[in-house]
Amino acid sequence: MSASPENLIAILVMALAAMAAKGGGFIAMRWLGRYRFVNALLDHAPGAVLVSAAVVPLTQGGGAFVVGAVVGAALTRTVGGFTAGLFGAVGAVALARWAGLT
């Protein structure tokens, strides 16, 4: 799988926009107060950007990426951390490709 420079720039701009929105939200929360909806929105904004970046390989990449997504989601849920899920997903994709799954 290869990515064109335009796609990489778009992903970078989306990540910067999510970080700017989250930072602006934290500044606004100082003046407006903390509401449950705003807290939930700010907690899930970076995850939404990562999911949008992962959708393309899942739909176009084949079975190895689906295996990686399932393993990553399971590890993130059970272990409780993004890092473990990320490394597990990358390792699962590598093992699935090594095993011959495309």
PDB file of C-alpha atoms in Angstrom:
ATOM      1  CA  MET A   1       0.000   0.000   0.000  1.00  0.00           C
ATOM      2  CA  SER A   2       1.325   3.424  -0.866  1.00  0.00           C
ATOM      3  CA  ALA A   3      -0.014   6.861  -0.147  1.00  0.00           C
ATOM      4  CA  SER A   4       0.164   9.865  -2.379  1.00  0.00           C
ATOM      5  CA  PRO A   5       1.571  13.105  -0.968  1.00  0.00           C
ATOM      6  CA  GLU A   6      -1.861  14.711  -1.237  1.00  0.00           C
ATOM      7  CA  ASN A   7      -3.382  12.051   1.020  1.00  0.00           C
ATOM      8  CA  LEU A   8      -0.612  12.393   3.576  1.00  0.00           C
ATOM      9  CA  ILE A   9      -1.017  16.170   3.623  1.00  0.00           C
ATOM     10  CA  ALA A  10      -4.780  15.777   4.065  1.00  0.00           C
ATOM     11  CA  ILE A  11      -4.264  13.420   7.031  1.00  0.00           C
ATOM     12  CA  LEU A  12      -1.759  15.839   8.584  1.00  0.00           C
ATOM     13  CA  VAL A  13      -4.147  18.775   8.165  1.00  0.00           C
ATOM     14  CA  MET A  14      -6.994  16.758   9.723  1.00  0.00           C
ATOM     15  CA  ALA A  15      -4.804  15.884  12.692  1.00  0.00           C
ATOM     16  CA  LEU A  16      -3.764  19.519  13.132  1.00  0.00           C
ATOM     17  CA  ALA A  17      -7.403  20.611  12.911  1.00  0.00           C
ATOM     18  CA  ALA A  18      -8.401  18.091  15.574  1.00  0.00           C
ATOM     19  CA  MET A  19      -5.607  19.268  17.869  1.00  0.00           C
ATOM     20  CA  ALA A  20      -6.537  22.925  17.319  1.00  0.00           C
ATOM     21  CA  ALA A  21     -10.202  22.201  17.996  1.00  0.00           C
ATOM     22  CA  LYS A  22      -9.349  20.290  21.144  1.00  0.00           C
ATOM     23  CA  GLY A  23      -7.048  23.069  22.362  1.00  0.00           C
ATOM     24  CA  GLY A  24      -9.691  25.685  21.608  1.00  0.00           C
ATOM     25  CA  GLY A  25     -12.237  23.591  23.438  1.00  0.00           C
ATOM     26  CA  PHE A  26     -10.091  23.440  26.544  1.00  0.00           C
ATOM     27  CA  ILE A  27      -9.638  27.225  26.447  1.00  0.00           C
ATOM     28  CA  ALA A  28     -13.388  27.705  26.001  1.00  0.00           C
ATOM     29  CA  MET A  29     -14.089  25.331  28.886  1.00  0.00           C
ATOM     30  CA  ARG A  30     -12.117  27.612  31.214  1.00  0.00           C
ATOM     31  CA  TRP A  31     -14.569  30.431  30.506  1.00  0.00           C
ATOM     32  CA  LEU A  32     -17.780  28.517  29.910  1.00  0.00           C
ATOM     33  CA  GLY A  33     -17.440  25.710  32.419  1.00  0.00           C
ATOM     34  CA  ARG A  34     -17.285  21.976  32.016  1.00  0.00           C
ATOM     35  CA  TYR A  35     -20.246  20.257  30.444  1.00  0.00           C
ATOM     36  CA  ARG A  36     -20.484  16.511  29.936  1.00  0.00           C
ATOM     37  CA  PHE A  37     -21.136  16.814  26.196  1.00  0.00           C
ATOM     38  CA  VAL A  38     -18.142  19.101  25.633  1.00  0.00           C
ATOM     39  CA  ASN A  39     -15.896  16.809  27.690  1.00  0.00           C
ATOM     40  CA  ALA A  40     -16.986  13.767  25.673  1.00  0.00           C
ATOM     41  CA  LEU A  41     -16.510  15.587  22.371  1.00  0.00           C
ATOM     42  CA  LEU A  42     -12.979  16.668  23.293  1.00  0.00           C
ATOM     43  CA  ASP A  43     -12.040  13.204  24.525  1.00  0.00           C
ATOM     44  CA  HIS A  44     -13.096  11.527  21.273  1.00  0.00           C
ATOM     45  CA  ALA A  45     -11.892  14.052  18.675  1.00  0.00           C
ATOM     46  CA  PRO A  46      -8.379  12.576  18.170  1.00  0.00           C
ATOM     47  CA  GLY A  47      -9.796   9.068  17.968  1.00  0.00           C
ATOM     48  CA  ALA A  48     -12.180  10.145  15.225  1.00  0.00           C
ATOM     49  CA  VAL A  49      -9.260  11.420  13.146  1.00  0.00           C
ATOM     50  CA  LEU A  50      -7.403   8.117  13.597  1.00  0.00           C
ATOM     51  CA  VAL A  51     -10.468   6.099  12.614  1.00  0.00           C
ATOM     52  CA  SER A  52     -10.944   8.212   9.494  1.00  0.00           C
ATOM     53  CA  ALA A  53      -7.320   7.516   8.549  1.00  0.00           C
ATOM     54  CA  ALA A  54      -7.768   3.772   9.135  1.00  0.00           C
ATOM     55  CA  VAL A  55     -10.918   3.364   7.051  1.00  0.00           C
ATOM     56  CA  VAL A  56      -9.120   3.512   3.693  1.00  0.00           C
ATOM     57  CA  PRO A  57      -6.746   0.573   4.350  1.00  0.00           C
ATOM     58  CA  LEU A  58      -9.629  -1.440   5.803  1.00  0.00           C
ATOM     59  CA  THR A  59     -11.794  -1.027   2.736  1.00  0.00           C
ATOM     60  CA  GLN A  60      -9.040  -1.345   0.121  1.00  0.00           C
ATOM     61  CA  GLY A  61      -6.250  -3.290   1.807  1.00  0.00           C
ATOM     62  CA  GLY A  62      -7.697  -6.747   2.222  1.00  0.00           C
ATOM     63  CA  GLY A  63      -7.863  -9.344   4.955  1.00  0.00           C
ATOM     64  CA  ALA A  64      -4.590  -8.534   6.709  1.00  0.00           C
ATOM     65  CA  PHE A  65      -5.814  -5.050   7.588  1.00  0.00           C
ATOM     66  CA  VAL A  66      -9.133  -6.402   8.839  1.00  0.00           C
ATOM     67  CA  VAL A  67      -7.256  -8.823  11.117  1.00  0.00           C
ATOM     68  CA  GLY A  68      -5.102  -5.948  12.343  1.00  0.00           C
ATOM     69  CA  ALA A  69      -8.150  -3.782  13.058  1.00  0.00           C
ATOM     70  CA  VAL A  70      -9.867  -6.530  15.030  1.00  0.00           C
ATOM     71  CA  VAL A  71      -6.735  -7.306  17.067  1.00  0.00           C
ATOM     72  CA  GLY A  72      -6.072  -3.603  17.647  1.00  0.00           C
ATOM     73  CA  ALA A  73      -9.627  -2.955  18.832  1.00  0.00           C
ATOM     74  CA  ALA A  74      -9.579  -6.000  21.105  1.00  0.00           C
ATOM     75  CA  LEU A  75      -6.240  -5.072  22.672  1.00  0.00           C
ATOM     76  CA  THR A  76      -7.224  -1.444  23.142  1.00  0.00           C
ATOM     77  CA  ARG A  77     -10.431  -2.535  24.851  1.00  0.00           C
ATOM     78  CA  THR A  78      -8.952  -5.251  27.070  1.00  0.00           C
ATOM     79  CA  VAL A  79      -5.545  -3.772  27.914  1.00  0.00           C
ATOM     80  CA  GLY A  80      -6.991  -0.279  28.119  1.00  0.00           C
ATOM     81  CA  GLY A  81      -4.445   1.677  26.171  1.00  0.00           C
ATOM     82  CA  PHE A  82      -3.898   3.065  22.721  1.00  0.00           C
ATOM     83  CA  THR A  83      -0.238   2.049  22.610  1.00  0.00           C
ATOM     84  CA  ALA A  84      -0.894  -1.638  23.152  1.00  0.00           C
ATOM     85  CA  GLY A  85      -3.647  -1.615  20.549  1.00  0.00           C
ATOM     86  CA  LEU A  86      -1.471   0.173  18.010  1.00  0.00           C
ATOM     87  CA  PHE A  87       1.478  -2.184  18.404  1.00  0.00           C
ATOM     88  CA  GLY A  88      -0.840  -5.189  18.425  1.00  0.00           C
ATOM     89  CA  ALA A  89      -2.543  -4.054  15.217  1.00  0.00           C
ATOM     90  CA  VAL A  90       0.760  -3.461  13.426  1.00  0.00           C
ATOM     91  CA  GLY A  91       2.076  -6.833  14.608  1.00  0.00           C
ATOM     92  CA  ALA A  92      -1.113  -8.604  13.551  1.00  0.00           C
ATOM     93  CA  VAL A  93      -0.952  -7.092  10.050  1.00  0.00           C
ATOM     94  CA  ALA A  94       2.700  -8.149   9.762  1.00  0.00           C
ATOM     95  CA  LEU A  95       1.942 -11.692  10.922  1.00  0.00           C
ATOM     96  CA  ALA A  96      -1.084 -11.976   8.634  1.00  0.00           C
ATOM     97  CA  ARG A  97       0.976 -10.845   5.649  1.00  0.00           C
ATOM     98  CA  TRP A  98       3.785 -13.217   6.616  1.00  0.00           C
ATOM     99  CA  ALA A  99       1.217 -16.025   6.775  1.00  0.00           C
ATOM    100  CA  GLY A 100       0.127 -15.224   3.226  1.00  0.00           C
ATOM    101  CA  LEU A 101      -3.053 -13.231   3.828  1.00  0.00           C
ATOM    102  CA  THR A 102      -3.217 -10.243   1.515  1.00  0.00           C
TER     103      THR A 102
END
